[in-house]
XYZ file of C-alpha atoms in Angstrom:
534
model
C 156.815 -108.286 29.578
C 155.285 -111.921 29.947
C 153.419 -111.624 32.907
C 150.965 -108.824 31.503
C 150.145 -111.641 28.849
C 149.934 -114.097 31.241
C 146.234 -115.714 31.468
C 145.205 -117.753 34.243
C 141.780 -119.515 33.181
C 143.560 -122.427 31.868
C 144.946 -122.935 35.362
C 141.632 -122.398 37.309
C 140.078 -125.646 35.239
C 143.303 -127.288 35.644
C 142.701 -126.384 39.778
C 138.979 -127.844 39.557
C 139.458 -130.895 37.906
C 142.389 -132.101 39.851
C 139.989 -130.823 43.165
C 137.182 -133.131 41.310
C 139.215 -135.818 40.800
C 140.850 -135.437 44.541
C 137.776 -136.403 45.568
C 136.407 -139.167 43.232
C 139.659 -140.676 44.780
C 138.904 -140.871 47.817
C 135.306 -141.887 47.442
C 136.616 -145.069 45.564
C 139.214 -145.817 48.459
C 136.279 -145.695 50.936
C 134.447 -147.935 48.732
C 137.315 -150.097 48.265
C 137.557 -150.125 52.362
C 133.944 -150.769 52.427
C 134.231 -154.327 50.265
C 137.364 -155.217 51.808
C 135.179 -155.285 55.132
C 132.137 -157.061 54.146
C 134.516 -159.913 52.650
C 136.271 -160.554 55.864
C 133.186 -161.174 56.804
C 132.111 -163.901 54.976
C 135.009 -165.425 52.783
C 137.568 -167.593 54.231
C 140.590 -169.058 52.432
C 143.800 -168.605 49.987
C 141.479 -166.931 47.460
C 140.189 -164.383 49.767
C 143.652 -163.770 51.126
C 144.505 -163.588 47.495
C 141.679 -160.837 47.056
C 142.176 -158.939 49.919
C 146.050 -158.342 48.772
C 144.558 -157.267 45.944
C 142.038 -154.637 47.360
C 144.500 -153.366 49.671
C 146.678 -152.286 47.254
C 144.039 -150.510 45.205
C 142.418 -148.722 48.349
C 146.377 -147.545 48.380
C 146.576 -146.566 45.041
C 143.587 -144.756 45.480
C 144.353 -142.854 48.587
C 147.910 -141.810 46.797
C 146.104 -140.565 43.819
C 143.763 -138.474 46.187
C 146.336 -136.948 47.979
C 148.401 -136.209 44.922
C 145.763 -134.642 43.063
C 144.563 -132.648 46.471
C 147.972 -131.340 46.271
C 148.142 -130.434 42.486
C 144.730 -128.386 43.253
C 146.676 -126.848 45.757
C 149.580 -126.243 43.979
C 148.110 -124.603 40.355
C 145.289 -122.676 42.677
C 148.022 -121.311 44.407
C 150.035 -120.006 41.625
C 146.960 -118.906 39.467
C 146.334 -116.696 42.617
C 149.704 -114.995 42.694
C 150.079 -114.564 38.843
C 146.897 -112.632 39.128
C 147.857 -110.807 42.117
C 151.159 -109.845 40.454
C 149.489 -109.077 36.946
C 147.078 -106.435 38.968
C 149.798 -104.685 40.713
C 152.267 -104.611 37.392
C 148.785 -102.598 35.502
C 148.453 -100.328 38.334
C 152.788 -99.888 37.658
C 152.062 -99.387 34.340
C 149.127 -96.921 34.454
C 150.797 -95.259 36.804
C 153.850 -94.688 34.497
C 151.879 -94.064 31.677
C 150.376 -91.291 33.891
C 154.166 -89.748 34.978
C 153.849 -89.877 31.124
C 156.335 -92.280 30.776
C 156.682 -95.809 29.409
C 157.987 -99.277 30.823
C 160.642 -100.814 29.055
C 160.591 -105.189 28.043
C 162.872 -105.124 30.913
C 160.449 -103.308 33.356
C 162.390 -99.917 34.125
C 160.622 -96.362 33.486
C 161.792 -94.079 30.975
C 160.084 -90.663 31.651
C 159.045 -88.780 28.495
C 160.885 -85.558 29.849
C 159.894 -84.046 26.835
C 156.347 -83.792 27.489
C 157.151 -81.337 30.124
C 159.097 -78.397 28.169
C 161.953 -76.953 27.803
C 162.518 -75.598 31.171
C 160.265 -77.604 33.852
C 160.506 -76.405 37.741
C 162.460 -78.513 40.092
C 159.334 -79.362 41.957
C 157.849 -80.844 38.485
C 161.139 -83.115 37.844
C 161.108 -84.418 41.746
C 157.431 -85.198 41.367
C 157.530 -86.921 38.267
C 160.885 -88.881 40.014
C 158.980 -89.542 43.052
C 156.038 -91.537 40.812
C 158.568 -92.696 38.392
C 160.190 -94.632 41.804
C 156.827 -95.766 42.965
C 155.932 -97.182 39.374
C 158.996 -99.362 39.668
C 158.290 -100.035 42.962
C 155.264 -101.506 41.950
C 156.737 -103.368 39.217
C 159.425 -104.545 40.951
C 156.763 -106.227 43.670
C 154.493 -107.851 40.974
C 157.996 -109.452 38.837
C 159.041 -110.474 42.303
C 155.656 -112.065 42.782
C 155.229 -114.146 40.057
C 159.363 -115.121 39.827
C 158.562 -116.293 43.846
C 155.606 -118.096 42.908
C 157.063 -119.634 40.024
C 159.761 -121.011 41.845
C 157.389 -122.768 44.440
C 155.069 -124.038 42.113
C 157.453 -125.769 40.005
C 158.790 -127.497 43.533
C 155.899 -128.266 44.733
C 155.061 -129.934 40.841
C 158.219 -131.657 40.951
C 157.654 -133.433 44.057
C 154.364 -134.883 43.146
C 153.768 -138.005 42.393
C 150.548 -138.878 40.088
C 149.195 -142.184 38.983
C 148.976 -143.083 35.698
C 145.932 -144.015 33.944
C 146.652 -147.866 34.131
C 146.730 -147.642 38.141
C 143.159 -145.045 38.701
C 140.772 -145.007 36.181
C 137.904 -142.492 36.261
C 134.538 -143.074 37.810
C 130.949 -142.466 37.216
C 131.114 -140.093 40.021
C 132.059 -136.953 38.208
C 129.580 -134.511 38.056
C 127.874 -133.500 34.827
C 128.720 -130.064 33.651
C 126.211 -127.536 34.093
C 124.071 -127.483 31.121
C 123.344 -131.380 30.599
C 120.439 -132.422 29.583
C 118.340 -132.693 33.320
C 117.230 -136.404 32.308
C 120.842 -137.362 31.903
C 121.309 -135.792 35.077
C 118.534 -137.784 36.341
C 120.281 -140.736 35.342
C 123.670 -140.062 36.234
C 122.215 -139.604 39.829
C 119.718 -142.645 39.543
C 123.338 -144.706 39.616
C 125.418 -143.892 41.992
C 125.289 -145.660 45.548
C 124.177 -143.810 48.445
C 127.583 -143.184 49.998
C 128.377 -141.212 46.386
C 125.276 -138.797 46.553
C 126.180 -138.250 50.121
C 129.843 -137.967 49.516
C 128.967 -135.092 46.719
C 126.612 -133.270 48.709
C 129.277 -133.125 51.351
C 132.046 -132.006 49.239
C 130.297 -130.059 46.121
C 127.093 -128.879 47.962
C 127.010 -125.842 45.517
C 127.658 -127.561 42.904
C 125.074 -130.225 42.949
C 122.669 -127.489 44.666
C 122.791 -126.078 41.558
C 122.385 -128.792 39.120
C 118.924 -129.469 37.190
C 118.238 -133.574 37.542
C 118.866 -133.683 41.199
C 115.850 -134.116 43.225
C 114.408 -131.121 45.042
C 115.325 -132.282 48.652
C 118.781 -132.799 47.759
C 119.525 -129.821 46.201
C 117.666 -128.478 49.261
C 119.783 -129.873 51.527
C 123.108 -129.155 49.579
C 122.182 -125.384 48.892
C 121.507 -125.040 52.984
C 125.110 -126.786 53.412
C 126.719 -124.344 50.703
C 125.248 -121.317 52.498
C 126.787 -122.364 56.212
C 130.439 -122.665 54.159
C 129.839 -119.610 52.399
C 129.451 -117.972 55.612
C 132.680 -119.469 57.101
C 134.620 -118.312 54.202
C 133.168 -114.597 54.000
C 134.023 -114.443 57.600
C 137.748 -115.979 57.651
C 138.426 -113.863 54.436
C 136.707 -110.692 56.182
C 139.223 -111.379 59.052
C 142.070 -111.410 56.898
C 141.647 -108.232 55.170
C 140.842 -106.211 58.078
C 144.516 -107.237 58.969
C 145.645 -106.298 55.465
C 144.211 -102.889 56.004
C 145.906 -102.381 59.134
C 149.335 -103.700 57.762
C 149.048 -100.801 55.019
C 148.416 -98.131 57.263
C 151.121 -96.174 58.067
C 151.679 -94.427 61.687
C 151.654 -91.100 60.481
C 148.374 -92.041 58.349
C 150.440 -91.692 54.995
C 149.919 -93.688 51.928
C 152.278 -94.194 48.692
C 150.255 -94.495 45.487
C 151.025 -98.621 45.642
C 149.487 -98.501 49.327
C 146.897 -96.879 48.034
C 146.048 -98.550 45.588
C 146.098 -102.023 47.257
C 143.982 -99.904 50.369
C 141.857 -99.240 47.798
C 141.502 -102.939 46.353
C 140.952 -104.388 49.902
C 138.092 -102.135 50.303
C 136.300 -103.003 46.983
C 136.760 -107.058 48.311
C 135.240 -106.049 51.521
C 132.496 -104.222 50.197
C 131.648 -107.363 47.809
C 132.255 -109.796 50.658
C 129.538 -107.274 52.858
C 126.747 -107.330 49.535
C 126.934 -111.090 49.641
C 126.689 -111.640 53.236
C 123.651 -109.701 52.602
C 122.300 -111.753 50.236
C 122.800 -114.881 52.134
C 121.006 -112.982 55.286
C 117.658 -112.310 52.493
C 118.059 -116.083 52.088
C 118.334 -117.477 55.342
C 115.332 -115.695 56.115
C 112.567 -116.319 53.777
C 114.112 -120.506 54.624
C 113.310 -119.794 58.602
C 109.967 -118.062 57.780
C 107.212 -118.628 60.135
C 104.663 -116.390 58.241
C 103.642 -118.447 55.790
C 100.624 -116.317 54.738
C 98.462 -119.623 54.891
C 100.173 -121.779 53.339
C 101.230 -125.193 55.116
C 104.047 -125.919 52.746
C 108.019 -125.748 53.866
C 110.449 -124.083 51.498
C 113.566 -125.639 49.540
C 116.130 -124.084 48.181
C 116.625 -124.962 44.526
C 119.690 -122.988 43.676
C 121.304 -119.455 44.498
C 123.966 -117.146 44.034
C 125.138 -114.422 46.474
C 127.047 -112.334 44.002
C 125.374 -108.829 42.535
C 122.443 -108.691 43.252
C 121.711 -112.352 44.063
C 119.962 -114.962 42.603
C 117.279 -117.428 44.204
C 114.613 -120.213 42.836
C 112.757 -120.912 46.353
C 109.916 -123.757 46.066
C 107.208 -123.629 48.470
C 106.061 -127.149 48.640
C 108.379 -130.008 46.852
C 108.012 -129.334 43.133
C 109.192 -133.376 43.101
C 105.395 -134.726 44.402
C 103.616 -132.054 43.872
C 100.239 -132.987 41.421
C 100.092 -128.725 40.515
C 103.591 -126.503 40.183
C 103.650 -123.065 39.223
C 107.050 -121.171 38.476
C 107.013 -117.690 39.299
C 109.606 -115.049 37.140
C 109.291 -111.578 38.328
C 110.240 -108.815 36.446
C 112.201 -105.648 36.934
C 114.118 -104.220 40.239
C 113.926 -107.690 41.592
C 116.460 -108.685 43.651
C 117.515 -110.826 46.393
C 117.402 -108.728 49.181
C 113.916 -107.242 48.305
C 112.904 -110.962 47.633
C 110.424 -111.287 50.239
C 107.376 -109.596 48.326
C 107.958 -111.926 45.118
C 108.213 -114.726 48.056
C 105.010 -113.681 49.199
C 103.166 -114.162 45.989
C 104.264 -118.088 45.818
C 103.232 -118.330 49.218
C 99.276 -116.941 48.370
C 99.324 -118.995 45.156
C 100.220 -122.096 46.566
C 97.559 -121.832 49.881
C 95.177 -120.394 47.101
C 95.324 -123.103 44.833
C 95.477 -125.943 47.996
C 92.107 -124.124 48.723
C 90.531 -124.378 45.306
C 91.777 -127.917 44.843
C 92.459 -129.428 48.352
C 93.262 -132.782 46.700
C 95.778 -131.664 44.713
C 99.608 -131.213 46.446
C 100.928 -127.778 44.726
C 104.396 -125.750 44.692
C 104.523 -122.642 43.658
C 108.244 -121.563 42.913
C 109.938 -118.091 42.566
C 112.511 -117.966 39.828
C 114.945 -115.714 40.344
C 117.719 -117.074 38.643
C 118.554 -114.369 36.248
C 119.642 -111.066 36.854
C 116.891 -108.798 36.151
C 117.066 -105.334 34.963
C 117.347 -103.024 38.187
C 115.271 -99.897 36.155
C 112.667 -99.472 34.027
C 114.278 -97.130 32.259
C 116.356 -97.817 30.341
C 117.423 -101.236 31.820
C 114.147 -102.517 31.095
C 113.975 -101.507 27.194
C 116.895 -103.922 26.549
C 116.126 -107.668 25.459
C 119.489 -108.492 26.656
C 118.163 -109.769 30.096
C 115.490 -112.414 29.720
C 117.741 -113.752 26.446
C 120.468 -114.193 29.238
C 117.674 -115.562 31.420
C 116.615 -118.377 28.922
C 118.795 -121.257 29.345
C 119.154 -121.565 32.955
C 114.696 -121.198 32.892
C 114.403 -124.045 30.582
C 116.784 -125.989 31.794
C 115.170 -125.762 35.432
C 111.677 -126.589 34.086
C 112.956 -129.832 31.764
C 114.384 -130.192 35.606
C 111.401 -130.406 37.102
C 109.492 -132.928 35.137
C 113.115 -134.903 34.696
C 113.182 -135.385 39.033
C 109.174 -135.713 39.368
C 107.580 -139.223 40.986
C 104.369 -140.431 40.026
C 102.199 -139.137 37.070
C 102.514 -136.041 35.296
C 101.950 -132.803 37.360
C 100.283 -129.767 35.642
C 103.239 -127.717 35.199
C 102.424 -123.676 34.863
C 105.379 -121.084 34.353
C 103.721 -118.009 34.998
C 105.732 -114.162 34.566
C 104.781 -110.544 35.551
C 106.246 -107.403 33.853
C 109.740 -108.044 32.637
C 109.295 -111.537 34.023
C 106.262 -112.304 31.349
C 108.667 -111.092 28.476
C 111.135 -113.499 29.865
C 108.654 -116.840 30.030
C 107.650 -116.001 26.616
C 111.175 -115.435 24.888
C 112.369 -119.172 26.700
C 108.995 -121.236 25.693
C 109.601 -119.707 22.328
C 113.227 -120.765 21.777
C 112.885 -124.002 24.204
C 110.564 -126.418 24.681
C 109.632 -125.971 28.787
C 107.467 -128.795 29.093
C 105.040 -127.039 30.801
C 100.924 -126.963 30.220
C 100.467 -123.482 30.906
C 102.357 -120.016 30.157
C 100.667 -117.405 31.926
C 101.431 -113.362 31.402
C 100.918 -110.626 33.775
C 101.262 -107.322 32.900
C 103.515 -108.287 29.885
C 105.576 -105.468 28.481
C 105.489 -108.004 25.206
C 104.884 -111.768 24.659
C 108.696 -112.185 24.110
C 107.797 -114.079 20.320
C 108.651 -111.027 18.509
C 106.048 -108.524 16.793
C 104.791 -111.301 14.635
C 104.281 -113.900 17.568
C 101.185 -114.708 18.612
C 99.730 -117.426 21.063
C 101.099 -120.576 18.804
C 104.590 -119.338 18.990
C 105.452 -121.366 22.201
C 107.064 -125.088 21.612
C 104.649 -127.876 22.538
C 101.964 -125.252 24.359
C 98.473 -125.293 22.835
C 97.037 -121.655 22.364
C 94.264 -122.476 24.418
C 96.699 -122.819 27.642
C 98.593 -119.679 26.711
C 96.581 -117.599 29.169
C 97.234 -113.306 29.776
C 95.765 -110.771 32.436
C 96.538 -106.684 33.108
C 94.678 -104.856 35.533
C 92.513 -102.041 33.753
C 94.885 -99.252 34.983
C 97.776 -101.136 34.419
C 100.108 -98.515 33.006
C 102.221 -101.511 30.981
C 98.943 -101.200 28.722
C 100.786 -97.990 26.714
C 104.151 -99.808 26.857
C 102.571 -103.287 25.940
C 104.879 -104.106 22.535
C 108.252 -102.974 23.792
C 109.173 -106.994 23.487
C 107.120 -108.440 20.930
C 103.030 -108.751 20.298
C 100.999 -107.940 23.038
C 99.654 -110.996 24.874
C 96.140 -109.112 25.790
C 95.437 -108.132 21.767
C 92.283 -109.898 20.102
C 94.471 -111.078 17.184
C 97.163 -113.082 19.689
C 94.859 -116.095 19.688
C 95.989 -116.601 23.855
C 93.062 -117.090 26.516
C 92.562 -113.834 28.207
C 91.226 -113.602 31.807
C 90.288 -110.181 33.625
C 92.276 -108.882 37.021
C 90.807 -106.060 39.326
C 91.976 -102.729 39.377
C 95.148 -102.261 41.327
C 97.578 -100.778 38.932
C 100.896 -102.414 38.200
C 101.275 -104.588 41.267
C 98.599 -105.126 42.290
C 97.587 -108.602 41.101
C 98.072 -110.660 44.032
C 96.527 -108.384 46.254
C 94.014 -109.846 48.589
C 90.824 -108.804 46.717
C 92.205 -109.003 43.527
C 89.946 -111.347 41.298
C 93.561 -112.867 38.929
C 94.331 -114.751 42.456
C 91.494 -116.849 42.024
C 91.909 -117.167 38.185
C 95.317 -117.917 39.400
C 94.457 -120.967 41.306
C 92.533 -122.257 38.735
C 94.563 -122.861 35.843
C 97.483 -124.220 38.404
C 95.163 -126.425 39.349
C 93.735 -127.926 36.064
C 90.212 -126.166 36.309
C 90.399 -124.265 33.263
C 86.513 -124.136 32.889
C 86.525 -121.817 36.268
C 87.929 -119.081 34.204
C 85.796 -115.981 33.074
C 87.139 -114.457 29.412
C 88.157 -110.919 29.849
C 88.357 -107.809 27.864
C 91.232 -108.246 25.067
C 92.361 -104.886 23.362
């Protein structure tokens, strides 16, 4: 059959662009509008009549090419919706008759394999395998239905659309770079648009440019905040509609066919995913209305999230955009963003610690959680695989940060503990981060390999490649699992000593590494104290 071949993420690009181009649309009528205005104003004559004839027509153009492409998103987000609707309910058919056994002919009716049950099977066996034989069909009868019924409306609704051709709307420098651009092209995509564009973006892609390294740190602030209220709106319309979908399935009697249970039992799994993000976005909207600062003066800004899984967050305290210090924070394993608050915590003390040992200096300390990070030690936390996935998104959000920063240079420090440290290491040596510092705590490995040492990191001098672990640190007997240990004589890093206060313990109040801490964000390297290397 066609439709279990069917694949819909050809249509779901199709579906955003025409949504991105929707909207470029009607940005350019409004701008359109806005000339035609401000010539009324101050051009008399044939030739302005002449112009505003002119304008008009394109402000129409414009507004018919929005709507048109509004309603193509409409149309092929629609359908991709149904064809994957119908293609889940035709599997569960199929595994369903598989299960009788049986198999599903090209046409889509069940042949039982009768065989399979002897010679002589009871009369309760046959009506059985009948009954699920019925409710296979049943199911595949639904999904062909589906996607013949959505077929059928979406080449109607095609049909009656009207788009422009390229010689009436052409393209603007409005469209949003895709995620992965160089930050400084970003930079300079943003750097050109008017006003009315940024704001017109940040109204109608708030996640998207929320998201995007290049965009200053108060935008992205402010679109990330506007992307959480929607999110919000939707979880709660969608939780709405499901509840109903629950109730429509249940039957009186409290009853279920295989295909009610089944979709029961998809319903549920949405719900459930719907309740884990809400959760997130509750961890986020918290640590943003914090009042406990734990001394520091700074507000927060959201630099980018993601409420699926366990979540993802990268919350500055302090504007990374005029700050003179920044540090970036990566924890390490079982964080998360509901549990964020701890590894929230430790930007707050760094950044009022480091305001204290250089009061002239504006810092930000940041907490990078934009990767998923293993949720065990063991055995999540042998694998690579995490901080490799990790490694883009970091650099790109540190080239980010010196792309969007005013004035001169600020002394950039990405600093990781535990898995985290692994993770700095592997992305400074793949990427160049731009940073002055890369500081480890309690590394599991310097992420360079066995081999690596403290001049394996693009454009960081040795001397500025700095490592601590607390005495009774039990990482010490794990300390090579990803590459040459960061603390060993032969690594050639800068090694500074941290109380005891086992694994976790480094940002504890007493803890000497805070202070040690504020110094290198700050620039006062000579503050320092060698420790003990291995």
């Amino acid at each position: 059959m066609q439709l279990r071949a069917a694949q819909t993420s050809h249509l779901e690009n199709t579906a955003t662009s025409a949504r991105r181009v929707s909207r470029e649309m009607e940005q350019y009528a409004a701008d359109t509008s806005r000339w035609r205005r401000n010539l009324a104003g101050g051009w008399q004559g044939r030739d302005a009549s002449a112009a505003d004839v002119q304008l008009a027509a394109q402000e129409g153009s414009y507004q018919q090419a929005a709507r048109s492409y509004g309603r193509l998103d409409d149309v092929v987000a629609f359908f991709s919706n149904e064809i994957d609707l119908a293609k889940r309910t035709l599997e569960r058919g199929v595994e369903l008759a598989n299960s009788i056994p049986g198999r599903v002919g090209e046409d889509g009716a069940i042949q039982v394999d009768w065989a399979a049950f002897g010679p002589r099977p009871s009369a309760e066996v046959v009506q059985h395998a009948k009954q699920r034989a019925m409710e296979a069909a049943q199911l595949i009868r639904q999904a062909l239905m589906r996607a013949n019924s959505a077929d059928r409306q979406a080449a109607s609704a095609l049909n009656s659309l009207v788009l422009p051709t390229a010689s009436n709307v052409t393209p603007g420098s409005s469209s949003i770079p895709q995620r992965g651009t160089d930050p400084r092209k970003v930079k300079a995509w943003w750097d050109g648009l008017s006003p009315e564009q940024r704001q017109h973006l940040v109204d109608t892609e708030p996640k998207q440019i929320g998201s995007l390294d290049g965009v200053p740190a108060e935008t992205r602030d402010t679109a990330n905040r506007l992307a959480i209220g929607r999110e919000r709106e939707f979880i709660g319309t969608r939780r709405e509609f499901l509840e109903g979908r629950l109730a429509e399935l249940k039957s009186p009697d409290g009853s279920l066919t295989s295909a009610q249970a089944y979709q029961m039992g998809e319903v549920n799994r949405e719900l459930k995913d719907l309740d884990a993000r809400k959760a997130n976005l509750d961890s986020l909207d918290h640590q943003l209305a914090r009042t406990d600062l734990q001394g520091s003066k700074e507000r927060m800004y959201l630099l980018n999230y993601d409420s699926a899984a366990d979540g993802q967050a990268v919350i500055s305290v302090g504007n990374p955009d005029t700050a003179d210090s920044i540090v970036t924070y990566v924890p390490g394993t079982t964080a998360d963003v509901p549990g964020i608050d701890g590894d929230v915590n430790r930007a707050l003390w760094m950044q009022a610690d480091a305001t204290a040992a250089d009061p002239a200096r504006k810092t930000a300390a940041i907490t990078w959680l934009g990767y998923d990070a293993p949720d065990k030690v063991f055995p999540n936390a042998m694998s690579s695989s995490y901080y490799k996935s990790a490694a883009d998104d970091l650099a790109s959000f540190q080239q980010g940060l010196r792309a969007t920063h005013q004035g001169p240079p600020s002394i950039n420090t990405l600093m990781g503990h535990s898995y985290g440290a692994s993770a700095i290491g592997y992305t400074a040596n793949h990427y160049n981060v731009e940073v002055d510092n890369l500081v480890s705590v309690a590394s599991p490995g310097g992420g360079a390999g066995l081999w690596g040492d403290a001049s394996s990191y693009q454009g960081i001098r040795a001397d500025h490649v700095w490592a601590t672990r607390a005495p009774d640190d039990p990482i010490r007997f794990v300390a090579q699992i990803h590459g040459n240990d960061p603390i060993d004589s032969d690594y050639g890093g800068r090694v500074f000593p941290a109380s005891p206060g086992g694994h976790s313990g480094y940002w504890d109040g007493t803890n000497v590494a805070r202070g040690h801490f504020a110094d290198i964000i700050t620039g006062h390297y000579d503050r320092v104290p060698r420790g003990t290397q291995d």
